[in-house]
Coordinates of C-alpha atoms in Angstrom, one line a residue:
Chain C
X1 CA 10.6 -20.9 13.8
X2 CA 10.7 -19.6 17.4
X3 CA 10.0 -16.0 18.3
X4 CA 13.5 -15.6 19.4
X5 CA 14.9 -16.8 16.1
X6 CA 12.5 -14.6 14.2
X7 CA 13.4 -11.6 16.3
X8 CA 17.1 -12.3 15.7
X9 CA 16.6 -12.6 11.9
X10 CA 14.6 -9.4 11.7
X11 CA 17.1 -7.5 13.7
X12 CA 19.9 -8.9 11.6
X13 CA 18.3 -7.7 8.4
X14 CA 16.7 -4.6 9.7
X15 CA 18.9 -2.1 7.9
X16 CA 18.7 -3.9 4.6
X17 CA 14.9 -4.0 5.0
X18 CA 14.8 -0.3 5.7
X19 CA 16.8 0.6 2.6
X20 CA 14.6 -1.6 0.4
X21 CA 11.4 -0.1 1.8
X22 CA 12.9 3.4 1.5
X23 CA 13.8 2.7 -2.2
X24 CA 10.1 2.2 -2.8
X25 CA 8.3 4.6 -0.4
X26 CA 10.9 7.4 0.1
X27 CA 9.6 8.6 3.4
X28 CA 10.3 7.3 6.9
X29 CA 6.7 7.4 8.1
X30 CA 5.5 5.0 5.5
X31 CA 8.6 2.9 5.7
X32 CA 8.0 2.4 9.4
X33 CA 4.4 1.4 8.8
X34 CA 5.5 -1.0 6.0
X35 CA 8.2 -2.6 8.2
X36 CA 5.9 -3.2 11.1
X37 CA 3.1 -4.6 9.0
X38 CA 5.6 -6.8 7.1
X39 CA 7.0 -8.2 10.4
X40 CA 3.4 -9.0 11.5
X41 CA 2.6 -10.7 8.3
X42 CA 5.9 -12.6 8.1
X43 CA 5.2 -13.9 11.6
X44 CA 1.7 -15.1 10.7
X45 CA 3.1 -16.8 7.6
X46 CA 6.2 -18.2 9.2
X47 CA 5.2 -21.8 8.4
X48 CA 5.6 -21.0 4.7
X49 CA 9.4 -20.4 5.2
X50 CA 10.8 -23.8 4.4
X51 CA 14.4 -23.1 5.3
X52 CA 15.6 -20.4 7.7
X53 CA 18.6 -19.8 5.5
X54 CA 16.2 -18.1 3.0
X55 CA 14.8 -15.8 5.6
X56 CA 16.1 -12.6 4.1
X57 CA 14.8 -13.2 0.6
X58 CA 11.4 -14.4 1.9
X59 CA 11.1 -11.4 4.2
X60 CA 12.1 -9.1 1.4
X61 CA 9.3 -10.4 -0.7
X62 CA 6.7 -9.9 2.0
X63 CA 8.1 -6.4 2.6
X64 CA 8.0 -5.4 -1.0
X65 CA 4.3 -6.6 -1.3
X66 CA 3.6 -4.5 1.8
X67 CA 5.2 -1.4 0.4
X68 CA 3.3 -1.7 -2.9
X69 CA 0.1 -2.3 -1.0
X70 CA 0.8 0.9 1.0
X71 CA 1.5 2.8 -2.2
X72 CA -1.9 1.8 -3.6
X73 CA -3.8 2.6 -0.4
X74 CA -2.3 6.0 0.1
X75 CA -1.9 7.0 -3.6
X76 CA 1.1 9.0 -2.4
X77 CA 3.8 10.4 -4.7
X78 CA 7.3 11.0 -3.3
X79 CA 9.3 13.8 -4.8
X80 CA 13.1 13.9 -4.9
X81 CA 13.1 17.1 -2.9
X82 CA 11.5 15.1 0.0
X83 CA 14.7 13.0 0.4
X84 CA 16.5 13.6 3.7
X85 CA 20.1 14.7 3.8
X86 CA 22.7 12.1 4.5
X87 CA 25.8 14.2 4.8
X88 CA 27.3 12.6 1.7
X89 CA 29.8 14.2 -0.6
X90 CA 28.4 16.1 -3.7
X91 CA 29.4 13.1 -5.9
X92 CA 27.5 10.7 -3.6
X93 CA 24.5 13.0 -3.7
X94 CA 24.6 13.1 -7.5
X95 CA 24.7 9.3 -7.7
X96 CA 21.9 9.1 -5.2
X97 CA 19.7 11.5 -7.0
X98 CA 20.3 9.6 -10.3
X99 CA 19.3 6.4 -8.6
X100 CA 16.3 7.9 -7.0
X101 CA 15.3 9.3 -10.4
X102 CA 15.2 5.8 -12.0
X103 CA 11.8 4.2 -12.3
X104 CA 11.1 1.8 -9.5
X105 CA 11.2 -1.1 -12.0
X106 CA 14.9 -0.4 -12.5
X107 CA 15.8 1.2 -9.1
X108 CA 14.7 -1.6 -6.9
X109 CA 16.6 -4.5 -8.5
X110 CA 19.6 -2.2 -8.9
X111 CA 19.6 -1.4 -5.2
X112 CA 19.0 -5.0 -4.2
X113 CA 22.1 -6.0 -6.1
X114 CA 24.5 -3.2 -5.4
X115 CA 23.4 -2.0 -1.9
X116 CA 22.2 -5.3 -0.5
X117 CA 24.4 -7.8 -2.3
X118 CA 21.5 -10.0 -3.4
X119 CA 22.0 -12.3 -6.4
X120 CA 19.8 -12.5 -9.4
X121 CA 17.9 -15.5 -8.2
X122 CA 17.1 -13.9 -4.8
X123 CA 16.0 -10.7 -6.5
X124 CA 13.8 -12.6 -9.0
X125 CA 12.1 -14.5 -6.1
X126 CA 11.5 -11.3 -4.2
X127 CA 10.2 -9.3 -7.1
X128 CA 8.3 -12.2 -8.7
X129 CA 10.1 -11.7 -12.0
X130 CA 12.4 -13.9 -14.0
X131 CA 16.2 -13.9 -13.7
X132 CA 16.6 -12.6 -17.3
X133 CA 14.3 -9.7 -16.3
X134 CA 16.4 -9.0 -13.2
X135 CA 19.6 -8.8 -15.2
X136 CA 18.0 -6.8 -18.0
X137 CA 16.6 -4.2 -15.5
X138 CA 19.9 -3.9 -13.7
X139 CA 21.7 -3.5 -17.0
X140 CA 19.2 -0.8 -18.0
X141 CA 19.7 1.0 -14.7
X142 CA 23.5 0.9 -15.0
X143 CA 23.3 2.1 -18.6
X144 CA 21.2 5.1 -17.5
X145 CA 23.6 6.0 -14.7
X146 CA 26.6 5.5 -16.9
X147 CA 25.3 7.8 -19.6
X148 CA 24.4 10.5 -17.0
X149 CA 27.8 10.4 -15.3
X150 CA 29.9 9.8 -18.4
X151 CA 31.5 6.7 -17.0
X152 CA 33.1 4.3 -19.3
X153 CA 32.2 0.6 -19.1
X154 CA 35.2 -0.2 -17.0
X155 CA 33.7 1.6 -14.0
X156 CA 30.7 -0.6 -14.0
Chain N
X1 CA 33.5 11.5 -8.8
X2 CA 32.6 8.2 -7.2
X3 CA 33.2 5.8 -10.0
X4 CA 32.0 2.4 -8.7
X5 CA 29.0 1.2 -6.7
X6 CA 31.1 0.1 -3.7
X7 CA 29.6 1.6 -0.6
X8 CA 26.4 2.4 -2.3
X9 CA 24.4 1.8 0.8
X10 CA 26.3 4.5 2.7
X11 CA 24.9 7.3 0.4
X12 CA 21.3 6.4 1.4
X13 CA 19.8 7.4 4.8
X14 CA 20.3 5.1 7.7
X15 CA 17.4 3.7 9.7
X16 CA 16.2 6.3 12.1
X17 CA 16.2 5.2 15.8
X18 CA 12.4 5.8 16.1
X19 CA 11.8 3.4 13.2
X20 CA 14.2 0.8 14.6
X21 CA 12.4 1.1 18.0
X22 CA 9.0 0.7 16.5
X23 CA 10.0 -2.4 14.5
X24 CA 11.6 -4.0 17.6
X25 CA 8.5 -3.3 19.6
X26 CA 6.4 -4.9 17.0
X27 CA 8.6 -8.0 17.0
X28 CA 8.6 -8.1 20.8
X29 CA 4.9 -8.0 20.9
X30 CA 4.4 -11.1 18.7
X31 CA 2.9 -14.1 20.4
X32 CA 4.2 -17.6 19.9
X33 CA 0.6 -18.9 19.8
X34 CA -0.6 -16.5 17.0
X35 CA -2.6 -18.3 14.3
X36 CA -0.6 -20.6 12.1
X37 CA -3.4 -21.6 9.8
X38 CA -3.4 -25.1 11.3
X39 CA -6.3 -27.4 10.2
X40 CA -8.7 -28.1 13.0
X41 CA -11.6 -30.4 13.0
X42 CA -14.9 -28.6 12.3
X43 CA -18.4 -29.4 13.2
X44 CA -20.7 -30.6 10.4
X45 CA -22.8 -27.4 10.6
X46 CA -19.8 -25.3 10.1
X47 CA -18.7 -27.3 7.1
X48 CA -22.1 -26.9 5.5
X49 CA -22.2 -23.2 6.2
X50 CA -18.8 -22.8 4.7
X51 CA -19.8 -24.9 1.6
X52 CA -22.8 -22.6 1.1
X53 CA -20.7 -19.6 1.5
X54 CA -18.2 -20.9 -1.1
X55 CA -21.1 -21.6 -3.5
X56 CA -22.4 -18.0 -3.0
X57 CA -18.9 -16.6 -3.4
X58 CA -18.4 -18.7 -6.6
X59 CA -21.7 -17.6 -8.0
X60 CA -20.9 -14.0 -7.3
X61 CA -17.4 -14.3 -8.7
X62 CA -18.8 -15.7 -11.9
X63 CA -20.9 -12.5 -12.3
X64 CA -18.0 -10.1 -11.6
X65 CA -16.1 -8.6 -14.5
X66 CA -13.0 -10.5 -15.4
X67 CA -10.8 -7.4 -14.7
X68 CA -11.8 -7.5 -11.0
X69 CA -11.1 -11.2 -10.7
X70 CA -7.7 -10.8 -12.3
X71 CA -6.6 -7.9 -10.2
X72 CA -8.0 -9.6 -7.0
X73 CA -5.7 -12.5 -7.7
X74 CA -2.7 -10.3 -8.0
X75 CA -3.4 -7.8 -5.2
X76 CA -5.9 -9.5 -2.9
X77 CA -9.6 -9.5 -2.3
X78 CA -9.6 -6.1 -0.6
X79 CA -8.3 -4.6 -3.8
X80 CA -11.0 -6.3 -5.8
X81 CA -13.7 -5.0 -3.4
X82 CA -12.2 -1.5 -3.8
X83 CA -12.5 -1.9 -7.6
X84 CA -16.2 -2.8 -7.5
X85 CA -17.2 0.8 -7.1
X86 CA -15.1 1.9 -10.1
X87 CA -16.2 2.8 -13.6
X88 CA -16.0 -0.1 -16.0
X89 CA -15.8 -0.6 -19.8
X90 CA -15.4 -3.4 -22.2
X91 CA -13.3 -2.5 -25.3
X92 CA -12.2 -5.6 -27.2
X93 CA -10.0 -3.4 -29.4
X94 CA -7.3 -5.3 -31.3
X95 CA -4.3 -4.8 -33.5
X96 CA -1.8 -7.2 -35.1
X97 CA 2.0 -7.1 -35.0
X98 CA 4.6 -9.8 -35.9
X99 CA 2.3 -12.8 -35.7
X100 CA 0.4 -11.7 -32.6
X101 CA -3.0 -10.3 -32.0
X102 CA -3.0 -7.7 -29.2
X103 CA -6.4 -7.0 -27.6
X104 CA -7.4 -4.6 -24.8
X105 CA -10.3 -6.4 -23.2
X106 CA -11.5 -4.3 -20.3
X107 CA -10.8 -1.1 -18.5
X108 CA -11.7 0.1 -15.1
X109 CA -11.1 3.6 -13.6
X110 CA -11.2 4.5 -10.0
X111 CA -9.7 7.5 -8.3
X112 CA -6.5 8.4 -10.1
X113 CA -5.9 4.9 -11.4
X114 CA -6.8 3.2 -14.7
X115 CA -6.7 -0.6 -14.8
X116 CA -6.7 -2.6 -18.0
X117 CA -6.7 -6.3 -19.0
X118 CA -5.7 -7.6 -22.4
X119 CA -4.5 -10.6 -24.3
X120 CA -1.8 -11.4 -26.8
X121 CA -2.8 -14.3 -29.0
X122 CA -0.5 -16.1 -31.4
X123 CA -1.5 -16.3 -35.1
X124 CA -0.8 -19.6 -36.9
X125 CA 2.8 -20.4 -37.2
X126 CA 3.9 -18.4 -34.2
X127 CA 4.8 -19.1 -30.6
X128 CA 4.7 -16.2 -28.2
X129 CA 6.4 -15.5 -24.9
X130 CA 6.6 -12.5 -22.6
X131 CA 9.8 -10.5 -22.9
X132 CA 10.7 -11.5 -19.3
X133 CA 10.6 -15.2 -20.0
X134 CA 13.0 -17.6 -21.7
X135 CA 12.6 -20.3 -24.4
X136 CA 13.9 -22.9 -22.0
X137 CA 10.8 -22.6 -19.8
X138 CA 7.9 -25.1 -20.1
X139 CA 5.3 -24.1 -22.7
X140 CA 2.1 -22.8 -21.1
X141 CA 3.3 -22.5 -17.5
X142 CA 4.1 -19.5 -15.4
X143 CA 7.0 -21.0 -13.4
X144 CA 7.9 -17.5 -12.1
X145 CA 4.5 -17.2 -10.6
X146 CA 4.8 -20.5 -8.7
X147 CA 3.3 -22.9 -11.3
X148 CA 4.9 -26.2 -11.7
X149 CA 4.8 -27.9 -15.1
X150 CA 4.2 -31.7 -15.2
X151 CA 7.3 -33.7 -16.1
X152 CA 7.6 -34.0 -19.9
X153 CA 6.1 -30.7 -20.7
X154 CA 8.0 -29.4 -23.8
X155 CA 9.9 -26.2 -23.5
X156 CA 8.9 -23.2 -25.6
X157 CA 11.9 -23.9 -27.9
X158 CA 10.9 -27.6 -28.3
X159 CA 7.3 -26.6 -28.9
X160 CA 8.4 -24.2 -31.6
X161 CA 10.6 -26.8 -33.2
X162 CA 7.9 -29.5 -33.1
X163 CA 5.3 -27.2 -34.8
X164 CA 7.7 -25.4 -37.0
X165 CA 6.6 -22.1 -35.5
X166 CA 8.5 -18.8 -35.3
X167 CA 9.3 -17.5 -31.8
X168 CA 8.3 -13.9 -30.9
X169 CA 8.9 -12.2 -27.6
X170 CA 5.9 -9.9 -27.2
X171 CA 5.1 -6.9 -25.0
X172 CA 2.4 -4.2 -25.0
X173 CA 3.7 -0.7 -24.1
X174 CA 1.7 2.3 -23.0
X175 CA 3.2 5.3 -24.6
X176 CA 0.7 8.1 -23.7
X177 CA -2.7 8.6 -22.2
X178 CA -5.2 11.4 -22.8
X179 CA -8.1 12.3 -20.6
X180 CA -11.2 13.6 -22.5
X181 CA -9.9 15.9 -25.2
X182 CA -6.7 16.8 -23.3
X183 CA -3.2 16.4 -24.8
X184 CA -2.0 12.9 -24.3
X185 CA 0.8 12.7 -21.8
X186 CA 3.4 10.1 -21.0
X187 CA 2.6 8.4 -17.7
X188 CA 5.6 8.1 -15.3
X189 CA 4.1 5.4 -13.3
X190 CA 2.5 2.4 -15.0
X191 CA 2.8 -1.3 -14.5
X192 CA 2.5 -4.3 -16.7
X193 CA 2.4 -8.0 -15.8
X194 CA 1.9 -11.0 -18.1
X195 CA 1.0 -14.6 -17.6
X196 CA 0.7 -17.3 -20.2
X197 CA -2.3 -19.7 -20.6
X198 CA -1.9 -23.4 -21.3
X199 CA -2.7 -22.8 -25.0
X200 CA 0.0 -20.2 -25.3
X201 CA -2.2 -17.1 -25.3
X202 CA -0.7 -14.4 -23.0
X203 CA -3.0 -12.5 -20.6
X204 CA -1.7 -9.1 -19.4
X205 CA -2.6 -6.6 -16.8
X206 CA -1.8 -2.9 -17.1
X207 CA -2.2 -0.2 -14.5
X208 CA -1.7 3.5 -14.7
X209 CA -1.5 5.2 -11.4
X210 CA -0.2 8.6 -12.2
X211 CA -2.0 11.7 -11.1
X212 CA -0.3 13.8 -13.8
X213 CA -1.8 11.7 -16.7
X214 CA -4.9 10.1 -15.3
X215 CA -7.7 11.8 -13.5
X216 CA -11.3 10.9 -13.0
X217 CA -12.9 11.5 -16.4
X218 CA -15.3 10.1 -18.9
X219 CA -13.0 8.9 -21.7
X220 CA -9.4 7.9 -22.0
X221 CA -7.4 7.6 -25.2
X222 CA -4.5 5.2 -24.8
X223 CA -1.6 5.4 -27.2
X224 CA -0.2 1.9 -27.2
X225 CA 2.6 0.1 -28.9
X226 CA 2.2 -3.5 -29.7
X227 CA 5.7 -5.1 -30.0
X228 CA 6.9 -8.4 -31.2
X229 CA 10.6 -9.2 -31.1
X230 CA 11.7 -12.0 -33.5
X231 CA 13.9 -14.6 -31.8
X232 CA 15.8 -17.6 -33.0
X233 CA 15.6 -21.2 -31.7
X234 CA 18.0 -20.5 -28.8
X235 CA 16.0 -17.5 -27.6
X236 CA 18.3 -14.8 -28.9
X237 CA 16.1 -11.9 -29.8
X238 CA 16.6 -9.0 -32.0
X239 CA 15.7 -6.4 -29.4
X240 CA 16.8 -3.5 -31.6
X241 CA 14.3 -4.2 -34.3
X242 CA 10.9 -5.0 -33.0
X243 CA 7.9 -5.5 -35.3
X244 CA 5.8 -2.7 -33.8
X245 CA 2.4 -1.4 -34.4
X246 CA 1.2 1.9 -32.9
X247 CA -2.3 1.6 -31.7
X248 CA -4.9 3.9 -30.2
X249 CA -7.7 2.7 -28.0
X250 CA -10.5 4.7 -26.5
X251 CA -11.8 3.5 -23.2
X252 CA -15.1 4.9 -21.9
X253 CA -15.6 3.6 -18.3
X254 CA -19.0 4.1 -16.9
X255 CA -20.6 3.1 -13.5
X256 CA -21.4 -0.6 -13.5
X257 CA -25.2 -0.1 -13.6
X258 CA -24.8 1.9 -16.9
X259 CA -23.0 -1.0 -18.6
X260 CA -25.8 -2.8 -20.3
X261 CA -24.7 -6.3 -21.0
X262 CA -21.2 -5.3 -20.3
X263 CA -20.5 -5.2 -16.6
X264 CA -22.5 -8.3 -15.8
X265 CA -23.2 -6.9 -12.4

């Protein structure tokens, strides 16, 4: 993979990478560090990417590892009150707070599916878990949100 | 009320320009000729030096507690080195539930983290699998951790049928943790990962990194739940009715030098 292709791929997936890192780290300073470090590691490991079509999933996996490594190093806990404003409607804010309140085990696969449009196989690869586990975690996340918002099944 | 997840990404913050700039700068600074781990011919002396180093590292690894080896494999050597100055304990505390013997083998405390290793071994007439796995997977292989089973390896379902064994999904849960004589609290942040051995025994790692429930202390009381979920031959499990056993384990991590015959360091 040439540097030009790599740069183009990173730029194309930058916003998705940001949201995934933010889902784990919840503050821009750490997200920035994780993104930069993940980009460096991905470039060093570029020979392990067999097909460029899988760049996004492969990069996501490296990024998630980097986020977890950063969490361990810094022992930092993010609180919901730290979350920046997005100018969203009260309904949107309610949903966002509910999602942010989910444990990471459920929050991350849920966001990868519904915000990033990744399928179960891609999520399983990125999180190093099985497809049934991905589906079960997404199901549990939806159940939690559904109960809190009093949605019926048709809305999910 | 927003009633679907369409447009979910719009309710989360967008990437700040400073962050975008920093990432682009990082990518622009990459060099085409940066290391690619290519094999290069080495001088004989260098080969010998490396071989000696490998032997030294292997000998050292053999002396290290298993918990450090297992966590190093998951999180890298730096993490293993970090663990070496923690407080360590061997426990070997076991309980039984639904045809499985659950054992907490070792514990290590450092900072606000408590790390544990354990096994779930099948009793005669049972085949176990982690709750995240499927009966269609090859028996004894962690295909989700990159292992490839040789052709002809029976699936878990086939193995159960051949041996006439009952299938159980198994999982060990951490319900609460108490420090010294304090009230046990539910940890918000704890992780669990399991891998199967070739003989069907499951090794698991557990980590609690939660400043609210774990703090540097002398003893930890873990309130655990050993769960076995009966499943039929096609892998359909009765998730609502696990065979569960509540279980309390006390872990007393001490500096490595105080672990006589325990820490092997």
